[in-house]
mmCIF file of C-alpha atoms in Angstrom:
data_model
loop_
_atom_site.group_PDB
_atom_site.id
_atom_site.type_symbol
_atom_site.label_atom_id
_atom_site.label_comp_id
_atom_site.label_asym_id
_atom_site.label_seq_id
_atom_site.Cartn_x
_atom_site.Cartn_y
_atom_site.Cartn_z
ATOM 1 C CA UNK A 1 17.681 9.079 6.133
ATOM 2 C CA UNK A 2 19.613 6.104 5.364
ATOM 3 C CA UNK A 3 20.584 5.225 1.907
ATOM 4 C CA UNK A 4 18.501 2.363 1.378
ATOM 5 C CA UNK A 5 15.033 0.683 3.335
ATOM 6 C CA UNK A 6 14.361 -3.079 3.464
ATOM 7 C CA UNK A 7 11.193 -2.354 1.760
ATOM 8 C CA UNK A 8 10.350 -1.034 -1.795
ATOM 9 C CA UNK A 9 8.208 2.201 -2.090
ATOM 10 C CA UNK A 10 5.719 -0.292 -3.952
ATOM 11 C CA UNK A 11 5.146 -1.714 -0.343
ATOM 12 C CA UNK A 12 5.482 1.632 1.439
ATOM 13 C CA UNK A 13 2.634 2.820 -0.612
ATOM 14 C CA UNK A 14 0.534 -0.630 -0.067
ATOM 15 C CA UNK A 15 0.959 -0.387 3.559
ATOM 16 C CA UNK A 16 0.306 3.364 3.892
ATOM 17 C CA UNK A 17 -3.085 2.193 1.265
ATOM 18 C CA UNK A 18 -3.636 -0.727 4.092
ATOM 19 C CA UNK A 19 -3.505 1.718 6.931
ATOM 20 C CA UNK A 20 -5.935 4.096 5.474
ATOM 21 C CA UNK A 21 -7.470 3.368 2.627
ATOM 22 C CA UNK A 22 -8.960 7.052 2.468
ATOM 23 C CA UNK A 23 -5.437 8.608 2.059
ATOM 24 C CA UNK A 24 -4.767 11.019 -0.323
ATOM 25 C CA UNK A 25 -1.496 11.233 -2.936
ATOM 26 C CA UNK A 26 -0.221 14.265 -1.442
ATOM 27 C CA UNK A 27 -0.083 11.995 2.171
ATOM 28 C CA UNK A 28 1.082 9.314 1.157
ATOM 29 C CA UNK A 29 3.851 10.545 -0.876
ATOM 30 C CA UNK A 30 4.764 12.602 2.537
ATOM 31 C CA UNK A 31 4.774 9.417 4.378
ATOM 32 C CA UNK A 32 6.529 7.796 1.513
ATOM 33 C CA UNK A 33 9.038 10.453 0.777
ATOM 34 C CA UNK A 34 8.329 10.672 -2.658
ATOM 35 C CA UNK A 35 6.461 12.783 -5.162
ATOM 36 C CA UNK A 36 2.872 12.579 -5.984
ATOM 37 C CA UNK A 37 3.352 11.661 -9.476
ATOM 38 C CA UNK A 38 5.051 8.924 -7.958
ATOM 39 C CA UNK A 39 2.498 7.545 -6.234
ATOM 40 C CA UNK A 40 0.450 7.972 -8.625
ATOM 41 C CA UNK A 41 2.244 5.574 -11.131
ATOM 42 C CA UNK A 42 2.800 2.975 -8.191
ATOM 43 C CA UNK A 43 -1.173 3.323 -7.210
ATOM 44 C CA UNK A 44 -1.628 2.493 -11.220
ATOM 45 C CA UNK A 45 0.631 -0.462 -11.419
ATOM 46 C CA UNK A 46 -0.915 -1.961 -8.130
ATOM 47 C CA UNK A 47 -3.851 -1.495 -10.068
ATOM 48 C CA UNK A 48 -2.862 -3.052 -13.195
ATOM 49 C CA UNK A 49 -1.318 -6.076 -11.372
ATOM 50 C CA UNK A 50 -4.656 -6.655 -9.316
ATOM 51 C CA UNK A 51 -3.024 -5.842 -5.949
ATOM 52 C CA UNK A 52 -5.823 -2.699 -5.499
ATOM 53 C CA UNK A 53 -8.943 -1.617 -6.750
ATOM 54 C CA UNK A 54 -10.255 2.234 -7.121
ATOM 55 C CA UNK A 55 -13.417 3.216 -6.129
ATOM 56 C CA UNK A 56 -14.485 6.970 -6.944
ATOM 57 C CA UNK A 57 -16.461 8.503 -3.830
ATOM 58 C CA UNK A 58 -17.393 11.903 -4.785
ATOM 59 C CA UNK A 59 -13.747 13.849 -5.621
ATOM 60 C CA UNK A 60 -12.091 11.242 -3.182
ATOM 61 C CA UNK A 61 -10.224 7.867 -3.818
ATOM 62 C CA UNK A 62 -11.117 5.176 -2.070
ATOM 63 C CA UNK A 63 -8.866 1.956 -2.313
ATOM 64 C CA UNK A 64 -8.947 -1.837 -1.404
ATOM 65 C CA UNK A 65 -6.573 -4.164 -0.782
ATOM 66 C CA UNK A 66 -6.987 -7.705 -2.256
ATOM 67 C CA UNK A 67 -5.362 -9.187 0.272
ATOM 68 C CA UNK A 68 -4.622 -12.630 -1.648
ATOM 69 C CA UNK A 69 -2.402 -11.146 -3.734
ATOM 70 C CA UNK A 70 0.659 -13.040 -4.163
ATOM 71 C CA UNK A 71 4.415 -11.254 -3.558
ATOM 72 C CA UNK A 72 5.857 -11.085 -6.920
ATOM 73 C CA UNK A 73 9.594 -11.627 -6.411
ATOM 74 C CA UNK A 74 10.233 -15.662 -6.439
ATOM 75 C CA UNK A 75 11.637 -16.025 -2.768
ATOM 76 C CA UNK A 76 8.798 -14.363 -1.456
ATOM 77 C CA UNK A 77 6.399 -15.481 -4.281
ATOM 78 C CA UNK A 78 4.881 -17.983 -1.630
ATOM 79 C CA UNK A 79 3.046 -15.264 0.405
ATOM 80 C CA UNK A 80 0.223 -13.086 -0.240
ATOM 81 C CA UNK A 81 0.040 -9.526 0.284
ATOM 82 C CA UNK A 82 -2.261 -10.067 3.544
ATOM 83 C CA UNK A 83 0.824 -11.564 5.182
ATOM 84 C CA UNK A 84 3.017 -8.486 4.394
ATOM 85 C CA UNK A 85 0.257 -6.519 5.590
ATOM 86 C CA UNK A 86 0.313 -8.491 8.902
ATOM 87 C CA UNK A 87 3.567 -9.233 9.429
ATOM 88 C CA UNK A 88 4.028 -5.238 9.475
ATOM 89 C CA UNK A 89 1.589 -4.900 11.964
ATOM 90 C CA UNK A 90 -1.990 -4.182 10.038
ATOM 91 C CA UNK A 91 -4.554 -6.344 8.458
ATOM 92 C CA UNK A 92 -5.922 -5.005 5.601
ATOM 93 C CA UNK A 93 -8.235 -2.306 6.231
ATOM 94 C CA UNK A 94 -7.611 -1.553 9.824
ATOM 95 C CA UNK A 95 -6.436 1.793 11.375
ATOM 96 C CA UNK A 96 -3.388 2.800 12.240
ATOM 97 C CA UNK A 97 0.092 3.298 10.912
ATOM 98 C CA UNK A 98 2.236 0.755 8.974
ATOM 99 C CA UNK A 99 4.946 -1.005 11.518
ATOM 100 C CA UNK A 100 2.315 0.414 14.545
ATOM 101 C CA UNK A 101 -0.372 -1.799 16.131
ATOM 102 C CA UNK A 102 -4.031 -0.742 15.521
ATOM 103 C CA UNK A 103 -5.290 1.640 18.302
ATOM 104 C CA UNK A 104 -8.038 -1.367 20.878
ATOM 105 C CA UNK A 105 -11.399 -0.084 20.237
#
């Protein structure tokens, strides 16, 4: 794997969230590559920020994007998390796989 991504795991974990927002922490810190703990403390500052909301549905996690979310580092400050989402292929909520267009139903 290389050194470094384009993308921080912040956004790897928001698109993995925007893919399927059912996921659990132990596959999306496979998809990630990271540990579940550290998902875990980026699904809490998403959280804290206002970026994602957690619903409790029996002993599952259920997330949700709020899609007008603004990027938080100034030169990108000017779009919202919806146009990440997009840009990489997904809108909110849809199926599929971050970078991979939704399957035509």
């Amino acid at each position: 794997m290389a050194s470094w991504t384009f993308l921080s795991n912040h956004a790897h974990v928001l698109l993995c969230v925007a893919a399927d927002p059912d996921r659990t922490l132990h596959d999306i810190a496979a998809r990630v590559g990271i540990t579940e703990r550290g998902v875990q403390l980026i699904l809490g500052d998403l959280i804290a920020e206002g970026y994602l909301e957690r619903e409790r549905i029996g002993r599952r996690n259920h997330y949700r994007i709020h899609p007008e979310g603004r990027l938080r580092h100034p030169l990108e400050a000017h779009h919202r998390v919806a146009d990440l989402v997009a840009a990489l292929g997904l809108e909110p909520g849809e199926p599929g796989e971050p970078g991979e267009p939704a399957a035509a139903g």
